[in-house]
Short mmCIF file of C-alpha atoms in Angstrom, two decimals:
data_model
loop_
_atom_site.label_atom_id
_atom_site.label_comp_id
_atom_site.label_asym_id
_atom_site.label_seq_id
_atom_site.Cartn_x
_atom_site.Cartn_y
_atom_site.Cartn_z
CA UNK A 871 0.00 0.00 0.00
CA UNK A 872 1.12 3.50 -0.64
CA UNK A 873 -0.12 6.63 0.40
CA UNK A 874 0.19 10.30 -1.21
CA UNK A 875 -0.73 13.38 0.02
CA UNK A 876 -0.85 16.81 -2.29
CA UNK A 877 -0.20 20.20 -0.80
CA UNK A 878 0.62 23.64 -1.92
CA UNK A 879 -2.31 24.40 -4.39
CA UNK A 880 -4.08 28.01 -4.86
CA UNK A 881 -4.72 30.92 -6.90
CA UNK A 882 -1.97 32.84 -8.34
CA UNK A 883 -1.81 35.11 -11.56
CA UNK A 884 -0.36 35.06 -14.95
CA UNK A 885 3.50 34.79 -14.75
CA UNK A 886 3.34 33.62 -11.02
CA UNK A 887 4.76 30.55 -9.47
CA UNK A 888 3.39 27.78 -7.01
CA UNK A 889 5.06 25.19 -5.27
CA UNK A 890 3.20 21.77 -5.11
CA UNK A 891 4.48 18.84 -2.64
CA UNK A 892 3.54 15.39 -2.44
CA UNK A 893 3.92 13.47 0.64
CA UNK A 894 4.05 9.90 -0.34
CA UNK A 895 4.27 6.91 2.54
CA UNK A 896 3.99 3.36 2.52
CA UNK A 897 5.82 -0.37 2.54
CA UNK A 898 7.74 0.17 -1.05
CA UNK A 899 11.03 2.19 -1.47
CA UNK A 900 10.98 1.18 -5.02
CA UNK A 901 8.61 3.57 -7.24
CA UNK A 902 8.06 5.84 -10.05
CA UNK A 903 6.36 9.00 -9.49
CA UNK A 904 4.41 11.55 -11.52
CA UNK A 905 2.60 14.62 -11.43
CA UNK A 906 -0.46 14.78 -13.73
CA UNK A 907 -3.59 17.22 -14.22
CA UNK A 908 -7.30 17.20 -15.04
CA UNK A 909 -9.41 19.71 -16.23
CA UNK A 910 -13.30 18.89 -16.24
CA UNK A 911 -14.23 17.37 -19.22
CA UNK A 912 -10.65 16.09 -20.47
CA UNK A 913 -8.46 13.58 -19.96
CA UNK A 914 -5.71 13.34 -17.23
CA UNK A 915 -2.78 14.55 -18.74
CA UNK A 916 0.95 13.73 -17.56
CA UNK A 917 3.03 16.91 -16.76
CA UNK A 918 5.82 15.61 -15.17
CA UNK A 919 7.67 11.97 -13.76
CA UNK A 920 11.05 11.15 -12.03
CA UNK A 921 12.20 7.75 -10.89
CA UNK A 922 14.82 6.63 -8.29
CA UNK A 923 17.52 7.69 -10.01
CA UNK A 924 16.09 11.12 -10.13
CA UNK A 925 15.66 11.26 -13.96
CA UNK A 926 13.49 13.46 -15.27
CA UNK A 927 10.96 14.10 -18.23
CA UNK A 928 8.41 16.79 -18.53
CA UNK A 929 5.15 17.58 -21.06
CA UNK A 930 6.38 19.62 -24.16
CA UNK A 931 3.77 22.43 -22.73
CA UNK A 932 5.69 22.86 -19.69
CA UNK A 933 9.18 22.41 -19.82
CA UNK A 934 11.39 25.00 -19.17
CA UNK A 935 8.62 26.16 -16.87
CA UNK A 936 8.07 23.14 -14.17
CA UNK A 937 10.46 21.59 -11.97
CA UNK A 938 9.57 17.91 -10.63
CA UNK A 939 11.86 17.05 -7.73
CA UNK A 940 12.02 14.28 -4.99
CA UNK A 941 13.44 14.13 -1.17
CA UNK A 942 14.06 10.87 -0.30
CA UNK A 943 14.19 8.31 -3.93
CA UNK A 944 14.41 4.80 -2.93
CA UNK A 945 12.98 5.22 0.84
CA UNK A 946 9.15 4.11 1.97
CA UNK A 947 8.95 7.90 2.68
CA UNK A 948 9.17 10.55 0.50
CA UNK A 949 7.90 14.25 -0.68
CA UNK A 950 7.72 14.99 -4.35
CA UNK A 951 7.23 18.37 -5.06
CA UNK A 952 6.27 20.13 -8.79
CA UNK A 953 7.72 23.69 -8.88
CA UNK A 954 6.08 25.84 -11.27
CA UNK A 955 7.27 28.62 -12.62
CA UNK A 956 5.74 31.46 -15.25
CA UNK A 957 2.10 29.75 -14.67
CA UNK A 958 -0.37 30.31 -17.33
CA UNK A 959 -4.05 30.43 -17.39
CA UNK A 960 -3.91 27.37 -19.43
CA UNK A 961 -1.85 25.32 -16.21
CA UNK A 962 -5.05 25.90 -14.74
CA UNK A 963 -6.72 22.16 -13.30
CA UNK A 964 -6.57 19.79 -10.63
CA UNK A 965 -3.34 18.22 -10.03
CA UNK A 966 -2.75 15.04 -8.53
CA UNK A 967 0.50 12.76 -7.85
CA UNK A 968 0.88 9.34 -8.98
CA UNK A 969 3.47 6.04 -8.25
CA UNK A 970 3.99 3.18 -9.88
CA UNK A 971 5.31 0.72 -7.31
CA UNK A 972 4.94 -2.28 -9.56
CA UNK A 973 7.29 -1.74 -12.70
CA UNK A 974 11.16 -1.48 -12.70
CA UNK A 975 10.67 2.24 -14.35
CA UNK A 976 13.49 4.12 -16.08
CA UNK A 977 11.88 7.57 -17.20
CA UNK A 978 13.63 8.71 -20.27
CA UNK A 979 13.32 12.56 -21.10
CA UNK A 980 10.64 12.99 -23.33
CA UNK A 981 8.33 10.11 -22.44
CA UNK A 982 5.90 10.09 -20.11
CA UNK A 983 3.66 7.09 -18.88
CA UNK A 984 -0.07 7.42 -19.15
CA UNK A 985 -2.80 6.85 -16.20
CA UNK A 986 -3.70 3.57 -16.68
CA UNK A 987 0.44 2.79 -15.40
CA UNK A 988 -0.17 4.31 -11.97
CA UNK A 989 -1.41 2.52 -9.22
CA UNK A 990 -2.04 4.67 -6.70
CA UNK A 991 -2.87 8.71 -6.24
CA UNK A 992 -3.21 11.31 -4.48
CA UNK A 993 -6.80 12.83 -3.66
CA UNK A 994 -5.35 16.44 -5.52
CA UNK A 995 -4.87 19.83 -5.33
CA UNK A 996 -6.32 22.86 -7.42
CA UNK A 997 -4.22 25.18 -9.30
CA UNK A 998 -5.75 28.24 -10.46
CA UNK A 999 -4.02 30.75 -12.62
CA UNK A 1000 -5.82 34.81 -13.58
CA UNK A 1001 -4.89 36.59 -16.46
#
């Protein structure tokens, strides 16, 4: 079992930044971990995953712009956070983190897993960005 906690949502305006952290618990210290977000009436999107070696690979729309970052890789307890810089109205949705206990992951810039590869999630936080 694994459980994640998101913090650090709100309202900021155009060309702000937010800090997002994940607090993730549980029996593995083996994982992959991602930050994804919804908007109603779309899909889940991936912005951002690292594994235990701390790669990195980010969503075309947001590179350059987010940071995803870990505390603790390869330890039962851990905080991801999701540093976003320059926010745009369009960042605006609900954004939840994700981990993949399950698969020997090696996240290769560029790619990012979908949904259906996460097992277990966080209950999310809402990130609103004025113009």
């Amino acid at each position: 079992q694994m459980q994640l906690v998101e913090s650090g949502g709100g309202s900021v305006q155009s060309g702000g930044s937010l800090s997002l952290s994940c607090s993730v618990s549980g029996t593995y210290d083996s994982y992959c971990l991602a930050w994804f977000r919804q908007v109603p009436g779309k899909e889940r999107e991936a912005v951002a995953a690292i594994d235990t070696d701390d790669n990195t690979s980010y969503a075309d729309n947001v590179k350059g712009r987010f940071t995803i970052s870990q505390d603790n890789a390869k330890s039962a307890k851990n905080t991801l956070y999701l540093q976003m810089n320059s926010l745009k109205p369009e960042d605006t949705a609900m954004y939840y983190c994700a981990a993949d206990p399950f698969t020997v992951c090696s996240v290769i810039p560029g790619e990012l897993r979908a949904e259906y590869e996460y097992n277990y999630w966080g209950q999310g936080t809402q990130v609103t960005v004025s113009s």
